[in-house]
Amino acid sequence: MRKTEETLRIGCHLSSARGYLAMGKEAERIGATTFQFFTRNPRGGSAKKIDPEDVREFLAFSAERGIGRMLAHAPYTLNACSGTERVREFARETMADDLERMEYTPGLCYNFHPGSHVGQGVEAGVEAIAAVLNAVMREDQSTTVLLETMAGKGSEIGGRFEELRAILDRVILTDRMGVCLDTCHVWDAGYDIAGNLDGVLEEFDRVIGLKRLRAVHLNDSQNPLGAAKDRHARIGEGKIGAGALARVVCHPLLRDLPFYLETPNDLDGYAREIAMMREAWEKTKP
Ligand code: FE
Ligand code: FE
Ligand code: ZN
């Protein structure tokens, strides 16, 4: 694990519509020390051209204000394991383009939803996802590509840790890959992070390896354990609960990871959740 953080690395999902520097300033305004952003329109489509001047200003600003370890999120409509070649090709083209663009901000993580196999079966889905990754990842990229743990709704791949492990095993540049754990998703998939966090982390370590865990999406869930639904709730307004989510943030094996809120909130709401989690984190500082 990297060096111990002096302050909690936490932020939320921000809109990238006004560019990088605007996100950095927004993050600072709500007390965030990191943030997540979509690489392009979340429903896919062409990406806005990157303005190198905006990136340069942003990098200077964020370094000065202690904002770092940002997480890029691929459009959630990509499906690298669709049964349709045209859909897989779109995922391939989009991810290749995203990875190229991400070299403007070197060393970040790029998170994506593995996809839905829509009836072909898990094994075929896993193969298709690995094929896309093997087509788009490059030896010289500085970006780490993250698979997100999913709720397992419908034919979604990634609801079981074993499925993510199977993908990681088939990627050639697997040392350039990691996992992003979404608390709402794993809960909905049946991993009891509220009642048995240590047990879930043990299982994650056994199946995937904790060194692969690079980011946490911090969300409460509207639905009970194992519901396989994927409906995010604000911290403390869902079935996981504020106490359990604070224990995630403060856990010795997790507390140095970056946390990203994807709760249904406005910026003031995010600021409150960040402050709430920071207070818990500071209190449990070793
Ligand atoms: Fe996601
Ligand atoms: Fe998520
Ligand atoms: Zn979700």
Coordinates of N, CA, C and O in Angstrom, one line a residue, residues 83-239:
G83 N -23.5 -9.0 -27.0 CA -23.6 -10.1 -28.0 C -23.4 -9.5 -29.4 O -23.2 -10.2 -30.4
T84 N -23.5 -8.2 -29.5 CA -23.4 -7.5 -30.9 C -22.1 -6.9 -31.1 O -21.6 -6.1 -30.3
E85 N -21.4 -7.3 -32.2 CA -20.1 -6.9 -32.5 C -20.0 -5.3 -32.5 O -19.1 -4.8 -32.0
R86 N -21.0 -4.7 -33.1 CA -21.0 -3.2 -33.3 C -20.9 -2.5 -31.9 O -20.2 -1.6 -31.7
V87 N -21.6 -3.1 -30.9 CA -21.6 -2.6 -29.5 C -20.3 -2.8 -28.9 O -19.7 -1.9 -28.2
R88 N -19.7 -3.9 -29.1 CA -18.3 -4.2 -28.5 C -17.3 -3.3 -29.2 O -16.4 -2.8 -28.5
E89 N -17.5 -3.1 -30.5 CA -16.5 -2.2 -31.2 C -16.6 -0.8 -30.6 O -15.6 -0.1 -30.5
F90 N -17.9 -0.3 -30.3 CA -18.0 1.0 -29.8 C -17.3 1.1 -28.4 O -16.7 2.1 -28.1
A91 N -17.4 0.1 -27.6 CA -16.7 0.1 -26.3 C -15.2 0.2 -26.5 O -14.5 0.9 -25.9
R92 N -14.7 -0.6 -27.5 CA -13.3 -0.6 -27.8 C -12.8 0.8 -28.3 O -11.8 1.3 -27.7
E93 N -13.5 1.4 -29.2 CA -13.1 2.7 -29.7 C -13.2 3.7 -28.6 O -12.3 4.6 -28.5
T94 N -14.2 3.7 -27.8 CA -14.4 4.7 -26.8 C -13.3 4.6 -25.7 O -12.7 5.6 -25.3
M95 N -13.0 3.4 -25.3 CA -12.0 3.2 -24.2 C -10.6 3.5 -24.8 O -9.8 4.1 -24.0
A96 N -10.3 3.1 -26.0 CA -9.0 3.5 -26.6 C -8.8 5.0 -26.6 O -7.8 5.5 -26.2
D97 N -9.9 5.7 -27.0 CA -9.8 7.1 -27.1 C -9.7 7.7 -25.7 O -8.9 8.7 -25.5
D98 N -10.4 7.2 -24.7 CA -10.4 7.7 -23.4 C -8.9 7.5 -22.8 O -8.4 8.4 -22.2
L99 N -8.4 6.4 -23.0 CA -7.0 6.1 -22.5 C -6.0 7.0 -23.1 O -5.1 7.5 -22.4
E100 N -6.2 7.4 -24.3 CA -5.3 8.3 -25.0 C -5.4 9.7 -24.3 O -4.4 10.4 -24.0
R101 N -6.7 10.1 -24.2 CA -7.0 11.4 -23.6 C -6.5 11.5 -22.1 O -6.1 12.6 -21.6
M102 N -6.5 10.4 -21.4 CA -6.1 10.4 -20.0 C -4.6 10.7 -19.8 O -4.2 11.0 -18.7
E103 N -3.8 10.5 -20.9 CA -2.4 10.8 -20.7 C -2.2 12.3 -20.5 O -1.1 12.7 -20.2
Y104 N -3.2 13.2 -20.8 CA -3.0 14.6 -20.4 C -2.9 14.8 -18.9 O -2.3 15.7 -18.4
T105 N -3.5 13.8 -18.2 CA -3.5 13.9 -16.7 C -2.9 12.5 -16.2 O -3.6 11.6 -15.8
P106 N -1.6 12.4 -16.3 CA -1.0 11.1 -16.2 C -1.2 10.5 -14.8 O -1.3 11.2 -13.8
G107 N -1.2 9.2 -14.7 CA -1.2 8.5 -13.4 C -2.5 8.3 -12.7 O -2.5 7.9 -11.6
L108 N -3.6 8.6 -13.4 CA -4.9 8.5 -12.7 C -5.5 7.1 -13.0 O -4.9 6.3 -13.7
C109 N -6.6 6.8 -12.3 CA -7.3 5.6 -12.6 C -8.5 5.8 -13.5 O -9.1 6.9 -13.5
Y110 N -8.9 4.8 -14.3 CA -10.0 4.9 -15.2 C -10.9 3.7 -14.9 O -10.5 2.5 -15.1
N111 N -12.1 4.0 -14.4 CA -13.0 3.0 -14.0 C -14.1 2.7 -15.0 O -14.6 3.6 -15.7
F112 N -14.5 1.4 -15.2 CA -15.6 1.1 -16.1 C -16.4 -0.1 -15.6 O -15.9 -0.9 -14.8
H113 N -17.7 -0.1 -16.0 CA -18.6 -1.2 -15.7 C -18.3 -2.4 -16.7 O -18.3 -2.2 -17.9
P114 N -18.0 -3.5 -16.1 CA -17.6 -4.6 -17.0 C -18.6 -4.9 -18.1 O -18.2 -5.2 -19.3
G115 N -19.9 -4.8 -17.8 CA -20.9 -5.0 -18.9 C -21.9 -6.1 -18.5 O -21.8 -6.7 -17.5
S116 N -22.9 -6.2 -19.5 CA -23.9 -7.3 -19.3 C -23.8 -8.3 -20.4 O -23.7 -7.9 -21.6
H117 N -23.8 -9.5 -20.1 CA -23.5 -10.5 -21.2 C -24.8 -10.9 -21.9 O -24.8 -11.5 -23.0
V118 N -25.9 -10.3 -21.5 CA -27.3 -10.5 -22.1 C -27.5 -11.9 -22.7 O -27.7 -12.0 -23.9
G119 N -27.3 -12.9 -21.9 CA -27.7 -14.3 -22.3 C -26.6 -15.2 -22.8 O -26.8 -16.4 -22.9
Q120 N -25.5 -14.6 -23.1 CA -24.4 -15.4 -23.6 C -23.7 -16.2 -22.5 O -22.9 -17.2 -22.9
G121 N -23.9 -15.9 -21.3 CA -23.3 -16.6 -20.2 C -22.1 -15.8 -19.7 O -21.5 -15.0 -20.4
V122 N -21.7 -16.1 -18.4 CA -20.6 -15.3 -17.8 C -19.3 -15.6 -18.5 O -18.5 -14.6 -18.7
E123 N -19.1 -16.8 -18.8 CA -17.7 -17.2 -19.4 C -17.5 -16.4 -20.7 O -16.4 -15.8 -20.9
A124 N -18.5 -16.4 -21.6 CA -18.3 -15.7 -22.9 C -18.2 -14.2 -22.6 O -17.4 -13.5 -23.2
G125 N -18.9 -13.7 -21.6 CA -18.8 -12.3 -21.2 C -17.4 -11.9 -20.8 O -16.8 -10.9 -21.2
V126 N -16.9 -12.7 -19.9 CA -15.6 -12.5 -19.3 C -14.5 -12.5 -20.5 O -13.7 -11.6 -20.5
E127 N -14.6 -13.4 -21.4 CA -13.7 -13.5 -22.5 C -13.8 -12.2 -23.4 O -12.8 -11.6 -23.8
A128 N -15.0 -11.7 -23.6 CA -15.2 -10.5 -24.4 C -14.7 -9.3 -23.8 O -14.0 -8.5 -24.4
I129 N -14.8 -9.2 -22.5 CA -14.3 -8.0 -21.7 C -12.8 -8.0 -21.8 O -12.2 -7.0 -22.1
A130 N -12.2 -9.2 -21.5 CA -10.7 -9.3 -21.6 C -10.2 -8.9 -23.0 O -9.2 -8.3 -23.1
A131 N -11.0 -9.4 -24.0 CA -10.5 -9.1 -25.4 C -10.5 -7.6 -25.7 O -9.6 -7.1 -26.3
V132 N -11.5 -6.9 -25.2 CA -11.6 -5.4 -25.4 C -10.4 -4.8 -24.6 O -9.6 -4.0 -25.2
L133 N -10.1 -5.2 -23.4 CA -9.0 -4.6 -22.6 C -7.7 -4.9 -23.3 O -6.8 -4.1 -23.4
N134 N -7.5 -6.1 -23.8 CA -6.3 -6.5 -24.5 C -6.1 -5.7 -25.8 O -5.0 -5.5 -26.2
A135 N -7.2 -5.3 -26.4 CA -7.1 -4.5 -27.6 C -6.8 -3.0 -27.3 O -6.1 -2.3 -28.2
V136 N -7.2 -2.5 -26.2 CA -7.1 -1.0 -26.0 C -5.9 -0.7 -25.0 O -5.4 0.5 -25.1
M137 N -5.5 -1.6 -24.2 CA -4.4 -1.2 -23.2 C -3.1 -1.2 -23.9 O -2.8 -2.0 -24.7
R138 N -2.3 -0.3 -23.5 CA -0.9 -0.1 -24.1 C 0.2 -0.2 -23.0 O 0.0 0.3 -21.9
E139 N 1.3 -0.8 -23.4 CA 2.4 -0.9 -22.6 C 2.8 0.4 -21.9 O 3.2 0.4 -20.8
D140 N 2.7 1.5 -22.7 CA 3.3 2.8 -22.2 C 2.2 3.7 -21.5 O 2.5 4.8 -21.3
Q141 N 1.0 3.1 -21.3 CA 0.0 4.0 -20.6 C 0.4 4.2 -19.2 O 0.9 3.3 -18.5
S142 N 0.0 5.4 -18.6 CA 0.3 5.6 -17.2 C -1.0 5.4 -16.4 O -0.9 5.5 -15.2
T143 N -2.1 5.1 -17.0 CA -3.4 5.0 -16.4 C -3.6 3.6 -15.9 O -3.2 2.6 -16.6
T144 N -4.2 3.4 -14.7 CA -4.6 2.1 -14.2 C -6.1 2.0 -14.5 O -6.9 2.8 -14.2
V145 N -6.4 0.8 -15.1 CA -7.8 0.6 -15.5 C -8.5 -0.2 -14.4 O -8.0 -1.3 -14.0
L146 N -9.6 0.3 -13.9 CA -10.3 -0.4 -12.8 C -11.6 -1.0 -13.3 O -12.4 -0.4 -14.0
L147 N -11.9 -2.2 -12.8 CA -13.2 -2.9 -13.0 C -14.0 -2.5 -11.8 O -13.6 -2.6 -10.6
E148 N -15.3 -2.1 -12.0 CA -16.1 -1.8 -10.9 C -16.9 -3.0 -10.4 O -17.4 -3.7 -11.3
T149 N -17.0 -3.2 -9.1 CA -17.9 -4.2 -8.6 C -19.3 -3.8 -8.9 O -19.7 -2.7 -8.7
M150 N -20.1 -4.8 -9.4 CA -21.5 -4.4 -9.8 C -22.5 -5.1 -8.9 O -22.2 -6.0 -8.1
A151 N -23.8 -4.6 -9.0 CA -24.8 -5.1 -8.1 C -25.3 -6.5 -8.6 O -26.0 -7.2 -7.9
G152 N -25.0 -6.9 -9.8 CA -25.4 -8.2 -10.3 C -26.9 -8.1 -10.8 O -27.6 -9.2 -10.8
K153 N -27.3 -7.0 -11.2 CA -28.7 -6.9 -11.8 C -28.7 -7.4 -13.2 O -27.8 -7.2 -13.9
G154 N -29.8 -8.1 -13.5 CA -29.9 -8.7 -14.9 C -28.7 -9.6 -15.2 O -28.4 -10.5 -14.4
S155 N -28.1 -9.4 -16.3 CA -26.9 -10.3 -16.7 C -25.6 -9.6 -16.5 O -24.6 -9.9 -17.1
E156 N -25.6 -8.6 -15.6 CA -24.4 -7.8 -15.3 C -23.3 -8.7 -14.8 O -23.4 -9.6 -13.9
I157 N -22.1 -8.5 -15.4 CA -20.9 -9.2 -14.9 C -20.2 -8.3 -13.9 O -20.2 -7.1 -14.0
G158 N -19.7 -9.0 -12.8 CA -19.0 -8.2 -11.8 C -19.7 -8.2 -10.5 O -19.3 -7.4 -9.5
G159 N -20.8 -8.9 -10.4 CA -21.6 -9.0 -9.1 C -20.9 -10.0 -8.1 O -21.1 -9.9 -6.9
R160 N -20.0 -10.8 -8.7 CA -19.2 -11.8 -7.9 C -17.8 -11.4 -8.0 O -17.3 -11.1 -9.1
F161 N -17.0 -11.4 -6.9 CA -15.6 -11.1 -7.0 C -14.9 -12.1 -7.9 O -14.0 -11.7 -8.6
E162 N -15.4 -13.4 -8.0 CA -14.8 -14.4 -8.9 C -14.8 -13.9 -10.3 O -13.9 -14.2 -11.1
E163 N -15.9 -13.2 -10.7 CA -16.0 -12.8 -12.1 C -14.9 -11.7 -12.5 O -14.3 -11.7 -13.5
L164 N -14.7 -10.8 -11.5 CA -13.7 -9.8 -11.7 C -12.3 -10.5 -11.8 O -11.5 -10.1 -12.6
R165 N -12.1 -11.4 -10.9 CA -10.8 -12.2 -10.9 C -10.6 -12.9 -12.2 O -9.5 -12.8 -12.8
A166 N -11.7 -13.4 -12.8 CA -11.5 -14.1 -14.1 C -11.1 -13.1 -15.2 O -10.3 -13.5 -16.1
I167 N -11.6 -11.9 -15.1 CA -11.2 -10.9 -16.2 C -9.8 -10.6 -16.0 O -9.0 -10.6 -16.9
L168 N -9.4 -10.3 -14.7 CA -8.0 -9.9 -14.4 C -7.0 -10.9 -14.9 O -5.9 -10.6 -15.4
D169 N -7.4 -12.2 -14.7 CA -6.5 -13.3 -15.1 C -6.3 -13.4 -16.6 O -5.4 -14.0 -17.1
R170 N -7.2 -12.8 -17.4 CA -7.1 -12.9 -18.9 C -6.6 -11.6 -19.5 O -6.4 -11.6 -20.8
V171 N -6.3 -10.6 -18.7 CA -5.7 -9.4 -19.3 C -4.2 -9.5 -19.3 O -3.6 -9.8 -18.3
I172 N -3.6 -9.2 -20.5 CA -2.2 -9.3 -20.6 C -1.5 -8.3 -19.7 O -0.6 -8.7 -19.0
L173 N -1.9 -7.1 -19.8 CA -1.2 -6.0 -19.0 C -1.9 -6.0 -17.6 O -2.3 -4.9 -17.2
T174 N -2.1 -7.1 -17.0 CA -2.9 -7.2 -15.8 C -2.3 -6.4 -14.6 O -3.1 -5.9 -13.7
D175 N -1.0 -6.1 -14.6 CA -0.5 -5.3 -13.6 C -0.9 -3.8 -13.7 O -0.6 -3.0 -12.8
R176 N -1.5 -3.5 -14.8 CA -2.0 -2.1 -15.0 C -3.5 -2.0 -14.7 O -4.2 -1.1 -15.1
M177 N -4.0 -3.1 -14.0 CA -5.4 -3.2 -13.7 C -5.7 -3.2 -12.2 O -4.9 -3.7 -11.5
G178 N -6.9 -2.7 -11.8 CA -7.3 -2.8 -10.4 C -8.8 -2.9 -10.3 O -9.5 -3.1 -11.3
V179 N -9.3 -2.7 -9.1 CA -10.7 -2.8 -8.9 C -11.2 -1.6 -8.1 O -10.5 -1.1 -7.2
C180 N -12.4 -1.1 -8.4 CA -13.1 -0.1 -7.7 C -14.3 -0.7 -7.0 O -15.1 -1.3 -7.6
L181 N -14.3 -0.7 -5.6 CA -15.4 -1.3 -4.9 C -16.5 -0.3 -4.6 O -16.2 0.8 -4.1
D182 N -17.7 -0.5 -5.1 CA -18.8 0.3 -4.9 C -19.6 -0.3 -3.8 O -20.1 -1.4 -3.9
T183 N -19.8 0.5 -2.7 CA -20.4 -0.1 -1.5 C -21.9 -0.4 -1.7 O -22.4 -1.4 -1.2
C184 N -22.6 0.4 -2.5 CA -24.0 0.1 -2.8 C -24.1 -1.2 -3.7 O -24.9 -2.1 -3.4
H185 N -23.2 -1.3 -4.6 CA -23.2 -2.4 -5.5 C -22.9 -3.8 -4.8 O -23.6 -4.7 -5.0
V186 N -21.8 -3.8 -4.0 CA -21.5 -5.0 -3.3 C -22.6 -5.4 -2.3 O -22.9 -6.6 -2.2
W187 N -23.2 -4.4 -1.7 CA -24.3 -4.7 -0.8 C -25.4 -5.3 -1.5 O -26.0 -6.4 -1.1
D188 N -25.8 -4.7 -2.6 CA -26.9 -5.2 -3.5 C -26.6 -6.6 -4.0 O -27.5 -7.4 -4.3
A189 N -25.3 -6.9 -4.2 CA -24.8 -8.2 -4.7 C -24.8 -9.2 -3.6 O -24.5 -10.4 -3.9
G190 N -25.0 -8.8 -2.4 CA -25.1 -9.8 -1.3 C -23.9 -9.8 -0.4 O -23.8 -10.7 0.5
Y191 N -22.9 -8.9 -0.5 CA -21.8 -8.9 0.4 C -22.1 -7.9 1.6 O -22.3 -6.7 1.4
D192 N -22.2 -8.5 2.8 CA -22.7 -7.8 3.9 C -21.6 -6.9 4.6 O -21.1 -7.2 5.6
I193 N -21.4 -5.7 3.9 CA -20.4 -4.8 4.5 C -20.9 -4.1 5.7 O -20.1 -3.5 6.4
A194 N -22.2 -4.2 6.0 CA -22.7 -3.5 7.3 C -22.5 -4.5 8.4 O -22.0 -4.1 9.5
G195 N -22.8 -5.8 8.2 CA -22.8 -6.7 9.3 C -21.4 -7.5 9.5 O -21.1 -8.0 10.5
N196 N -20.7 -7.5 8.4 CA -19.4 -8.4 8.4 C -18.4 -7.8 7.4 O -18.0 -8.5 6.5
L197 N -18.0 -6.6 7.7 CA -17.0 -5.9 6.8 C -15.7 -6.7 6.7 O -15.2 -6.9 5.6
D198 N -15.2 -7.1 7.9 CA -14.0 -7.9 7.9 C -14.1 -9.1 7.0 O -13.2 -9.5 6.3
G199 N -15.2 -9.8 7.1 CA -15.4 -11.0 6.3 C -15.4 -10.7 4.8 O -14.9 -11.5 4.0
V200 N -16.1 -9.6 4.4 CA -16.1 -9.3 3.0 C -14.7 -8.9 2.5 O -14.3 -9.3 1.4
L201 N -14.0 -8.2 3.3 CA -12.6 -7.8 2.9 C -11.7 -9.1 2.8 O -10.9 -9.2 1.9
E202 N -11.9 -10.0 3.8 CA -11.2 -11.3 3.7 C -11.5 -12.0 2.4 O -10.6 -12.5 1.7
E203 N -12.8 -12.0 2.0 CA -13.2 -12.7 0.8 C -12.6 -12.0 -0.4 O -12.1 -12.6 -1.4
F204 N -12.6 -10.7 -0.4 CA -12.1 -9.9 -1.5 C -10.6 -10.2 -1.6 O -10.1 -10.4 -2.7
D205 N -9.9 -10.3 -0.5 CA -8.5 -10.5 -0.5 C -8.2 -11.9 -1.0 O -7.2 -12.1 -1.8
R206 N -9.0 -12.9 -0.6 CA -8.7 -14.3 -1.0 C -9.0 -14.4 -2.5 O -8.2 -15.1 -3.3
V207 N -10.1 -13.8 -3.0 CA -10.5 -14.0 -4.4 C -9.7 -13.1 -5.4 O -9.3 -13.5 -6.4
I208 N -9.6 -11.8 -5.0 CA -9.0 -10.8 -6.0 C -7.6 -10.4 -5.5 O -6.7 -10.2 -6.3
G209 N -7.5 -10.2 -4.2 CA -6.3 -9.6 -3.6 C -6.5 -8.2 -3.3 O -6.8 -7.4 -4.2
L210 N -6.3 -7.8 -2.0 CA -6.6 -6.4 -1.6 C -5.6 -5.4 -2.3 O -6.0 -4.2 -2.4
K211 N -4.5 -5.9 -2.8 CA -3.6 -4.9 -3.4 C -4.2 -4.4 -4.8 O -3.8 -3.4 -5.3
R212 N -5.2 -5.1 -5.3 CA -5.9 -4.7 -6.5 C -6.9 -3.6 -6.2 O -7.4 -2.9 -7.1
L213 N -7.3 -3.4 -5.0 CA -8.3 -2.4 -4.6 C -7.7 -1.0 -4.6 O -6.8 -0.7 -3.8
R214 N -8.2 -0.2 -5.6 CA -7.6 1.1 -5.8 C -8.5 2.3 -5.5 O -8.1 3.4 -5.4
A215 N -9.8 2.0 -5.4 CA -10.8 3.1 -5.2 C -12.1 2.5 -4.6 O -12.4 1.3 -4.7
V216 N -12.8 3.4 -3.9 CA -14.1 3.0 -3.3 C -15.1 4.0 -3.7 O -14.9 5.2 -3.6
H217 N -16.2 3.5 -4.3 CA -17.4 4.4 -4.5 C -18.3 4.3 -3.2 O -18.7 3.2 -2.9
L218 N -18.5 5.4 -2.6 CA -19.1 5.4 -1.3 C -20.6 5.8 -1.4 O -20.9 7.0 -1.6
N219 N -21.5 4.8 -1.3 CA -22.9 5.1 -1.5 C -23.7 4.2 -0.5 O -23.3 3.1 -0.2
D220 N -24.8 4.8 -0.1 CA -25.7 4.0 0.7 C -26.7 3.3 -0.4 O -26.6 3.7 -1.6
S221 N -27.5 2.4 0.0 CA -28.3 1.7 -0.9 C -29.8 1.8 -0.5 O -30.1 1.6 0.7
Q222 N -30.7 2.0 -1.5 CA -32.1 2.1 -1.2 C -32.7 0.7 -0.9 O -33.8 0.6 -0.3
N223 N -31.9 -0.4 -1.2 CA -32.5 -1.7 -1.1 C -31.7 -2.6 -0.1 O -30.6 -2.3 0.2
P224 N -32.4 -3.7 0.3 CA -31.8 -4.6 1.3 C -30.6 -5.4 0.7 O -30.5 -5.5 -0.5
L225 N -29.8 -5.9 1.6 CA -28.7 -6.8 1.2 C -29.1 -7.9 0.2 O -30.1 -8.6 0.4
G226 N -28.4 -8.0 -0.9 CA -28.7 -9.0 -1.9 C -29.8 -8.7 -2.9 O -30.2 -9.5 -3.6
A227 N -30.3 -7.4 -2.9 CA -31.5 -7.1 -3.7 C -31.1 -7.1 -5.2 O -32.0 -7.1 -6.0
A228 N -29.8 -7.0 -5.5 CA -29.4 -6.9 -7.0 C -30.1 -5.8 -7.7 O -30.6 -6.0 -8.9
K229 N -30.3 -4.7 -7.1 CA -31.0 -3.6 -7.8 C -30.2 -2.4 -8.2 O -30.4 -1.9 -9.3
D230 N -29.2 -1.9 -7.4 CA -28.4 -0.8 -7.8 C -29.2 0.6 -7.8 O -29.4 1.2 -8.8
R231 N -29.7 0.9 -6.6 CA -30.3 2.3 -6.4 C -29.5 2.9 -5.3 O -29.7 2.5 -4.1
H232 N -28.7 4.0 -5.6 CA -27.9 4.6 -4.6 C -28.8 5.5 -3.7 O -29.8 6.0 -4.1
A233 N -28.4 5.6 -2.4 CA -29.1 6.5 -1.5 C -28.0 7.4 -0.8 O -26.8 7.1 -0.9
R234 N -28.5 8.5 -0.3 CA -27.6 9.4 0.5 C -27.1 8.6 1.7 O -27.7 7.7 2.2
I235 N -25.9 9.0 2.2 CA -25.3 8.4 3.4 C -26.2 8.5 4.6 O -26.6 9.6 4.9
G236 N -26.6 7.4 5.1 CA -27.5 7.4 6.3 C -29.0 7.3 5.9 O -29.8 7.2 6.8
E237 N -29.3 7.4 4.6 CA -30.7 7.4 4.2 C -31.0 6.1 3.5 O -32.1 5.9 2.9
G238 N -30.1 5.1 3.6 CA -30.4 3.8 3.0 C -30.2 2.7 3.9 O -30.2 2.9 5.2
K239 N -30.1 1.5 3.4 CA -30.1 0.3 4.2 C -28.8 -0.1 4.8 O -28.6 -0.9 5.6

